CSV table of C-alpha atoms in Angstrom, one decimal:
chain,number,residue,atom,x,y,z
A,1,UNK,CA,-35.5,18.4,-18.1
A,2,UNK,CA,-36.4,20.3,-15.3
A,3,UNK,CA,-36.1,19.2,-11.6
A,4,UNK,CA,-40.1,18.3,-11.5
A,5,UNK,CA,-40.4,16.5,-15.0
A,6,UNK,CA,-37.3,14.4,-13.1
A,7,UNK,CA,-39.6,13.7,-9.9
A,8,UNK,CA,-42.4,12.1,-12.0
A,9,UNK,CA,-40.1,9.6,-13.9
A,10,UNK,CA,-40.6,5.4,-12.8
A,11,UNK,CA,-38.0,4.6,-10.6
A,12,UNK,CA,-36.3,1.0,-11.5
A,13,UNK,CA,-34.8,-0.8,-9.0
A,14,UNK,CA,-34.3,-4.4,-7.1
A,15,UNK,CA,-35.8,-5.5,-4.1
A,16,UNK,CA,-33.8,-8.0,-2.0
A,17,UNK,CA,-35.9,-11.2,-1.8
A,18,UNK,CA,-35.5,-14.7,-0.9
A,19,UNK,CA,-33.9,-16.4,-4.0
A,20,UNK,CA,-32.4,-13.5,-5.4
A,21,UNK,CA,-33.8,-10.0,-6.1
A,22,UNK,CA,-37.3,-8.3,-7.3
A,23,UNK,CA,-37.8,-6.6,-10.0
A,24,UNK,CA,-39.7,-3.0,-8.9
A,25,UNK,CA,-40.9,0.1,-11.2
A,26,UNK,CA,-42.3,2.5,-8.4
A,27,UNK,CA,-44.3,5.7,-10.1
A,28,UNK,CA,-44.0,8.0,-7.5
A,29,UNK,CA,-47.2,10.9,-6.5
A,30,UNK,CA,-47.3,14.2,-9.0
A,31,UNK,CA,-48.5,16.9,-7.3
A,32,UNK,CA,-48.0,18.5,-3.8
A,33,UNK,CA,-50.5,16.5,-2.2
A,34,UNK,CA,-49.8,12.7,-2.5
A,35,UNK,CA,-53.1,10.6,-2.5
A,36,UNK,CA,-52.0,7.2,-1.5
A,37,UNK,CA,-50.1,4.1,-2.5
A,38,UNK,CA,-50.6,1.4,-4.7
A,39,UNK,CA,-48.8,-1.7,-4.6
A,40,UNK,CA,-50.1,-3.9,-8.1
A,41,UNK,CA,-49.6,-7.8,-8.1
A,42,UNK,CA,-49.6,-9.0,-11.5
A,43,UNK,CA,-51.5,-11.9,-13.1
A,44,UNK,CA,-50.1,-15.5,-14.3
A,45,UNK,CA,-47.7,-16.8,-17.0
A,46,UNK,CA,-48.2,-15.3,-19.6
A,47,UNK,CA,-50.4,-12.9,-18.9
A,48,UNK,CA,-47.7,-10.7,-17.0
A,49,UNK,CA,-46.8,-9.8,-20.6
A,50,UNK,CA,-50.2,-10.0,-22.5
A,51,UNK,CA,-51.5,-7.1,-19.7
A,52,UNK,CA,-48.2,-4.7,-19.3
A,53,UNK,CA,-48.6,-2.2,-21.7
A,54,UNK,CA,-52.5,-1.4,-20.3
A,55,UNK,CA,-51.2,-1.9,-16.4
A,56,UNK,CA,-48.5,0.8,-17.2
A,57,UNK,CA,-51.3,3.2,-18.7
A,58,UNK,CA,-52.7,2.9,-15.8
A,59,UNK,CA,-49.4,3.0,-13.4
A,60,UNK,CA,-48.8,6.5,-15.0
A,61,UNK,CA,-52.5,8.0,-14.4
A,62,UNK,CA,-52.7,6.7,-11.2
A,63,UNK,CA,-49.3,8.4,-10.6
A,64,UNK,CA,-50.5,11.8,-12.6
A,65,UNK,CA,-53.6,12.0,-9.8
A,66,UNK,CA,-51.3,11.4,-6.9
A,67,UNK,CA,-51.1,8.2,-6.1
A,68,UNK,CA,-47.7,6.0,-5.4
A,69,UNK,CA,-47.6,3.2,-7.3
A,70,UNK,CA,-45.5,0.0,-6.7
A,71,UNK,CA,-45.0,-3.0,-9.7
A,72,UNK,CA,-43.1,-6.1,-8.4
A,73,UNK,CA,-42.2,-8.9,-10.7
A,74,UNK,CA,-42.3,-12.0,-8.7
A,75,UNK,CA,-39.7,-15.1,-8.0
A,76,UNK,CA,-39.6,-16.5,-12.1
A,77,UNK,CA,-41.3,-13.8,-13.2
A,78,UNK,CA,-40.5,-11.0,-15.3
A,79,UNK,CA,-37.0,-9.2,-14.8
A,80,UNK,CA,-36.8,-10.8,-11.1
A,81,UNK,CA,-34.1,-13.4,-10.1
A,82,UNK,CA,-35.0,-17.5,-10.3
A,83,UNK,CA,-37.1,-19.0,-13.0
A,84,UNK,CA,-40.8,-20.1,-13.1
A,85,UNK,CA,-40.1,-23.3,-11.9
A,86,UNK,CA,-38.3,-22.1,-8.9
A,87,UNK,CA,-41.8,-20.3,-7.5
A,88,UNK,CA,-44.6,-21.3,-5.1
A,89,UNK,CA,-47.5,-19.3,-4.2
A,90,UNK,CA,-46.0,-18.9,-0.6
A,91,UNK,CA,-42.5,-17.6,-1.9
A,92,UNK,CA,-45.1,-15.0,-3.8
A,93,UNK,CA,-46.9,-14.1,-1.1
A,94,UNK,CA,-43.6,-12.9,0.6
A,95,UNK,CA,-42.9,-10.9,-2.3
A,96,UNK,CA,-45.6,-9.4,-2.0
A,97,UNK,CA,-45.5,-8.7,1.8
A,98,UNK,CA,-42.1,-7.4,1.3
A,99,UNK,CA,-43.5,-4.8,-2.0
A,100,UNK,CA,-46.0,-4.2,0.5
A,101,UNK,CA,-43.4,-3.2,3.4
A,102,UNK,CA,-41.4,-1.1,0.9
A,103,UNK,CA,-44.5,1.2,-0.3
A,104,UNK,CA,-45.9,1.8,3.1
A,105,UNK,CA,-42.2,3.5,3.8
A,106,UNK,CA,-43.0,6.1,0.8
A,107,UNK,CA,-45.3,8.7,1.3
A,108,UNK,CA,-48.7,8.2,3.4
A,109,UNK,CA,-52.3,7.9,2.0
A,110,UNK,CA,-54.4,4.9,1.9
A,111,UNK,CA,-53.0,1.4,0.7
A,112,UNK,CA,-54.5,-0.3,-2.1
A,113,UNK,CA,-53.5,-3.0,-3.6
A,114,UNK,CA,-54.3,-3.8,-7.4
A,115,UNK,CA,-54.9,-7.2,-8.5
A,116,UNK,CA,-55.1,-8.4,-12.0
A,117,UNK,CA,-56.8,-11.8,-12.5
A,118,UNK,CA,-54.8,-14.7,-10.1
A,119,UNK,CA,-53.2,-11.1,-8.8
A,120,UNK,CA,-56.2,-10.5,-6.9
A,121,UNK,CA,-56.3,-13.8,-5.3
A,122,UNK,CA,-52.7,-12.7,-4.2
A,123,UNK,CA,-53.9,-9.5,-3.1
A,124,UNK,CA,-56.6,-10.9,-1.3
A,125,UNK,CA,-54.6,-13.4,0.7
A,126,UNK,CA,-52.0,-9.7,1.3
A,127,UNK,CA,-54.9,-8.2,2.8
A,128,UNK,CA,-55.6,-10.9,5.4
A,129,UNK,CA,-52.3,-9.4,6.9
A,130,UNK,CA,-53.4,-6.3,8.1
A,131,UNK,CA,-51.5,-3.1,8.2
A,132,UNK,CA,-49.6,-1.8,11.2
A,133,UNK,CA,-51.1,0.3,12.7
A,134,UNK,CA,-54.7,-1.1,12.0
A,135,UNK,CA,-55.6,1.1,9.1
A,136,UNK,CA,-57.6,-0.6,6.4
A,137,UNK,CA,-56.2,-2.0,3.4
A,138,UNK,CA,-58.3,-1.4,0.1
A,139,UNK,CA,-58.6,-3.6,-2.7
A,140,UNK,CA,-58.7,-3.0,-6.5
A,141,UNK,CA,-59.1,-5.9,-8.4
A,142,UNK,CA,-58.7,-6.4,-12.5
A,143,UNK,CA,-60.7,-9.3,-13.7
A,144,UNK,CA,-60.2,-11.3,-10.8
A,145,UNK,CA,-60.8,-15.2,-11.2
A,146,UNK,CA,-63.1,-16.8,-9.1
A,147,UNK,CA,-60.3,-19.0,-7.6
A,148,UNK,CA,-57.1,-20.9,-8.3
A,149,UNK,CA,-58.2,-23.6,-9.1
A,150,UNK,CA,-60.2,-22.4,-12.1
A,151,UNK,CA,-56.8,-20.6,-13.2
A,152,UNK,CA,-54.7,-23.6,-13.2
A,153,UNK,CA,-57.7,-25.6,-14.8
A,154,UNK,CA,-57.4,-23.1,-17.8
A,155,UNK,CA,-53.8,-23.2,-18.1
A,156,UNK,CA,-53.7,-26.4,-18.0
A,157,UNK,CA,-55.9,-26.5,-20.8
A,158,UNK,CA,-53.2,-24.3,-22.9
A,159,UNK,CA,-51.9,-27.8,-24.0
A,160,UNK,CA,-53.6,-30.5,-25.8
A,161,UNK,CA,-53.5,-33.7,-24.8
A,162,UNK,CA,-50.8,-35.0,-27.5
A,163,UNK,CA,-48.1,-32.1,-27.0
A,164,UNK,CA,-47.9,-32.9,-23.2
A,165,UNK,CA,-44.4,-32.5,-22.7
A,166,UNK,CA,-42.3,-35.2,-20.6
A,167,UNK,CA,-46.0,-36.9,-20.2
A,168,UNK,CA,-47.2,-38.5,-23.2
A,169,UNK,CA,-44.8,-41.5,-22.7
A,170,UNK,CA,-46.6,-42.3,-19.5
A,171,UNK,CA,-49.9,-41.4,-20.8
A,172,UNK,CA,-50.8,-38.6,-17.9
A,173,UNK,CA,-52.5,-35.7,-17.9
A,174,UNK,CA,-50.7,-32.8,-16.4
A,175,UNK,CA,-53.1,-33.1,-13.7
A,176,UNK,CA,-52.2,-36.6,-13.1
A,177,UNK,CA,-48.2,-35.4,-13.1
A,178,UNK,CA,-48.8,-32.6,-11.1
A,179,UNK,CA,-51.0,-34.4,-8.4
A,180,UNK,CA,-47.9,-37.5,-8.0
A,181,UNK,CA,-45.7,-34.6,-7.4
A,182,UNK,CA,-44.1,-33.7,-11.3
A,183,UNK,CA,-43.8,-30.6,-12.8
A,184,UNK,CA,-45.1,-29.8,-16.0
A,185,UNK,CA,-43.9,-28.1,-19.4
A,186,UNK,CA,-47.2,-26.0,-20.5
A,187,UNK,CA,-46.8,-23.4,-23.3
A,188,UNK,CA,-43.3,-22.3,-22.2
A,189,UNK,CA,-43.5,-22.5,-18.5
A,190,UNK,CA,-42.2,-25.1,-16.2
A,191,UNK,CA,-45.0,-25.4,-13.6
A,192,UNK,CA,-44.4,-27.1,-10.4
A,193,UNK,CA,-46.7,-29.5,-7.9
A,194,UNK,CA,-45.6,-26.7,-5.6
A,195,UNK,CA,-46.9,-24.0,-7.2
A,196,UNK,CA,-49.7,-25.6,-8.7
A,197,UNK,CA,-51.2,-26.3,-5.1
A,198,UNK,CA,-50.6,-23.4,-3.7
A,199,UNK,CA,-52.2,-21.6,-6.6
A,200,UNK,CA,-55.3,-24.4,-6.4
A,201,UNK,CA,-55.9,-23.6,-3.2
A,202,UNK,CA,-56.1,-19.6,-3.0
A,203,UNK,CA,-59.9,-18.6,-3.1
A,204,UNK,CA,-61.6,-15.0,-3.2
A,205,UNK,CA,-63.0,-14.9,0.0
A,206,UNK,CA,-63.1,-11.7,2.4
A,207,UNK,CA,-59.8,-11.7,5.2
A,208,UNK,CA,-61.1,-12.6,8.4
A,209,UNK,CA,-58.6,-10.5,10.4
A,210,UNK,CA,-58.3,-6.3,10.1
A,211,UNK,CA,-60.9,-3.5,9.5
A,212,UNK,CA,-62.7,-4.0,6.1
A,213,UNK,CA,-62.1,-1.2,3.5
A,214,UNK,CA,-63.1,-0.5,0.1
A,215,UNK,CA,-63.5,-3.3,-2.4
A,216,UNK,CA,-63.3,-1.9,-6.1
A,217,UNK,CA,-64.1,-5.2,-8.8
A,218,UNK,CA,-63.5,-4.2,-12.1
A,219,UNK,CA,-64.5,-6.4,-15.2
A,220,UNK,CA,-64.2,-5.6,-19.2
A,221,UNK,CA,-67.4,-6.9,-21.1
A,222,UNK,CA,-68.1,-6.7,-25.1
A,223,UNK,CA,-71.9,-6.5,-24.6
A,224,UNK,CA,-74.1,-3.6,-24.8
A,225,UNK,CA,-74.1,-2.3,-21.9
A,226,UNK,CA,-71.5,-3.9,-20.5
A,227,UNK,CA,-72.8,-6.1,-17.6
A,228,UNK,CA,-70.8,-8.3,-15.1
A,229,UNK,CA,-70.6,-12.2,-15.1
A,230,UNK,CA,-73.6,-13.9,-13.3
A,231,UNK,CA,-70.6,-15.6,-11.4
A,232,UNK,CA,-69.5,-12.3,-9.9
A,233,UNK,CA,-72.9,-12.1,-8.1
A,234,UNK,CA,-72.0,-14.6,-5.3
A,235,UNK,CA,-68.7,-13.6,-4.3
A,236,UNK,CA,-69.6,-9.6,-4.3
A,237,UNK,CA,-72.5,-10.7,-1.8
A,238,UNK,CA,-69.9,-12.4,0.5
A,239,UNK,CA,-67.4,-9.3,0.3
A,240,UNK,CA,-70.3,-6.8,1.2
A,241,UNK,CA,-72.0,-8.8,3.7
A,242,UNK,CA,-68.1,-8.9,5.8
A,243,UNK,CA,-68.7,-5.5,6.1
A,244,UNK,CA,-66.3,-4.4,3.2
A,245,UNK,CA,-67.9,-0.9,0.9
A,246,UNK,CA,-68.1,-2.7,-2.4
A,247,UNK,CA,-68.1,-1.2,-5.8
A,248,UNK,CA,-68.2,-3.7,-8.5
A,249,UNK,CA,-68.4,-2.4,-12.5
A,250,UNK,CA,-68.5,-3.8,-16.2
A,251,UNK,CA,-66.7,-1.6,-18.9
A,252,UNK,CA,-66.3,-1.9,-22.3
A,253,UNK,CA,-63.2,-3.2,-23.6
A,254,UNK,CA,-61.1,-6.2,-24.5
A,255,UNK,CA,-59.7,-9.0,-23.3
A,256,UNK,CA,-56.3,-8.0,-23.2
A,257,UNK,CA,-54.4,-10.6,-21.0
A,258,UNK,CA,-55.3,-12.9,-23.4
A,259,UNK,CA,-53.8,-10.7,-26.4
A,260,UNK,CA,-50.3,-9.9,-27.0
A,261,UNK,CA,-50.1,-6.7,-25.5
A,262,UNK,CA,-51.4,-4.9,-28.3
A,263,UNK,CA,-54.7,-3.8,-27.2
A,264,UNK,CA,-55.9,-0.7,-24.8
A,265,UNK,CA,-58.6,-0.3,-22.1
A,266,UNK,CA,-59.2,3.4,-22.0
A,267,UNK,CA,-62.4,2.1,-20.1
A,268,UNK,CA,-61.2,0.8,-17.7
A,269,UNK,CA,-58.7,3.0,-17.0
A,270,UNK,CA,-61.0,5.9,-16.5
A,271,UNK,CA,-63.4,3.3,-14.6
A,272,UNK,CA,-60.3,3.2,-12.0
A,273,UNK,CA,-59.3,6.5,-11.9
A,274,UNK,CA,-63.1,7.7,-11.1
A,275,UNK,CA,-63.5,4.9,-8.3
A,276,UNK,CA,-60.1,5.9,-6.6
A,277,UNK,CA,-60.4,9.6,-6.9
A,278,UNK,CA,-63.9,10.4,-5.8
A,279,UNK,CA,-64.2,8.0,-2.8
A,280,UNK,CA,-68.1,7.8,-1.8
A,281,UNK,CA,-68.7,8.4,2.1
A,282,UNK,CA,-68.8,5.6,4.7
């Protein structure tokens, strides 16, 4: 294998975290002229495994146009140290800050950071910490849901009512259980109040503090042509009126977090590697 061929292969290593280490899979830039970084925050549960194989597709094209691109797995999640239990959304968000910190240290280019479904609401709250040095921070975001609340609403609904685990004596919901301060046993996970808040209370809104940048919202559709959400509508109009360049698309393809991990999104991957590559003037 020659020197190059060596160059472009995923580097695996551990970030030092609170709690134990990170799991990290950095893609580093092919070519001689590196494009920028990407640091990618992955969605919830079980969906960090439903949505690998397409997220790595797109890891190694992003990396093939030039771009440096950072995977973490978070506290519980993935290869990293703890387990799901142990996580909250604000041990998260230091992960992410400290993925963040690592990738601007490699390279130079633009910083994006990719967010896949309750990913982007992580990203989003990332973002509201600008940069040193005041550049802008971009945003790519997968399928994002409209907030946290409507994720934990739908995992919560993984589990009917009569298979709640360590509830159904007491005859609570896992609402009820999680609002007195319990944790929850939903579809394998161990979900705590902690988490659950945290996660409840994270919303897609546009940072407040730091130069806007580019905004790239990307959603799969099955209909002919494919056509965003009506919900996507309000939030889009929030991002463009705070001053952010907004470039929001449908694509064809399927709903792969929700598969398990069988499924491709040539689509979308294309759709991503077109709005990063040929960036439209200010």
């Amino acid at each position: 294998m020659s020197p190059s061929a060596r160059a472009a292969l995923p580097q695996a290593f551990f970030l030092p975290g609170d709690n134990g280490q990170r799991f990290c899979l950095y893609h580093p830039p092919q070519g001689s002229s590196p494009q920028g970084r990407v640091l990618y925050l992955h969605p919830f549960a079980e969906e960090l495994n439903s949505t690998r194989r397409v997220v790595a597709q797109q890891a190694r094209a992003l990396a093939k146009a030039g771009y440096g691109v950072l995977q973490i797995d978070l506290l519980g999640c993935g290869d990293s140290s703890g387990e799901f239990a142990d996580a909250t959304w604000a041990a998260w968000l230091h992960d992410a800050q400290q993925a963040r910190h690592w990738l601007l240290e490699q390279g130079g280019g633009p910083l994006w950071l990719w967010g896949m479904r309750a990913g982007a609401l992580l990203a989003v709250q990332l973002a509201q910490q600008p940069q040193e040095g005041g550049d802008p921070t971009h945003l790519l975001l997968w399928q994002p849901v409209a907030s946290g609340q409507q994720q934990l609403q739908q995992f919560l609904r993984l589990q009917a009512a009569s298979q709640w685990l360590g509830n159904a004596s007491s005859g609570q919901t896992p609402a009820q259980a999680l609002a007195l301060g319990e944790s929850v046993h939903i579809a394998g996970y161990t979900l705590s109040a902690n988490l659950a808040r945290g996660l409840g209370d994270a919303r897609l809104t546009p940072p407040t503090a730091g130069p806007a940048g580019r905004l790239v919202w990307l959603e799969v559709s099955s209909t002919q042509p494919p056509q965003l959400p009506p919900a996507s509508a309000k939030p889009l109009a929030a991002w463009s009126g705070a001053g952010w360049r907004v470039q929001a698309q449908a694509v064809n393809g399927p709903a792969f977090w929700q598969t398990v991990g069988t499924d491709d999104a040539p689509a979308l991957i294309a759709a991503t590697l077109a709005a990063l590559t040929d960036i439209p003037p200010p």
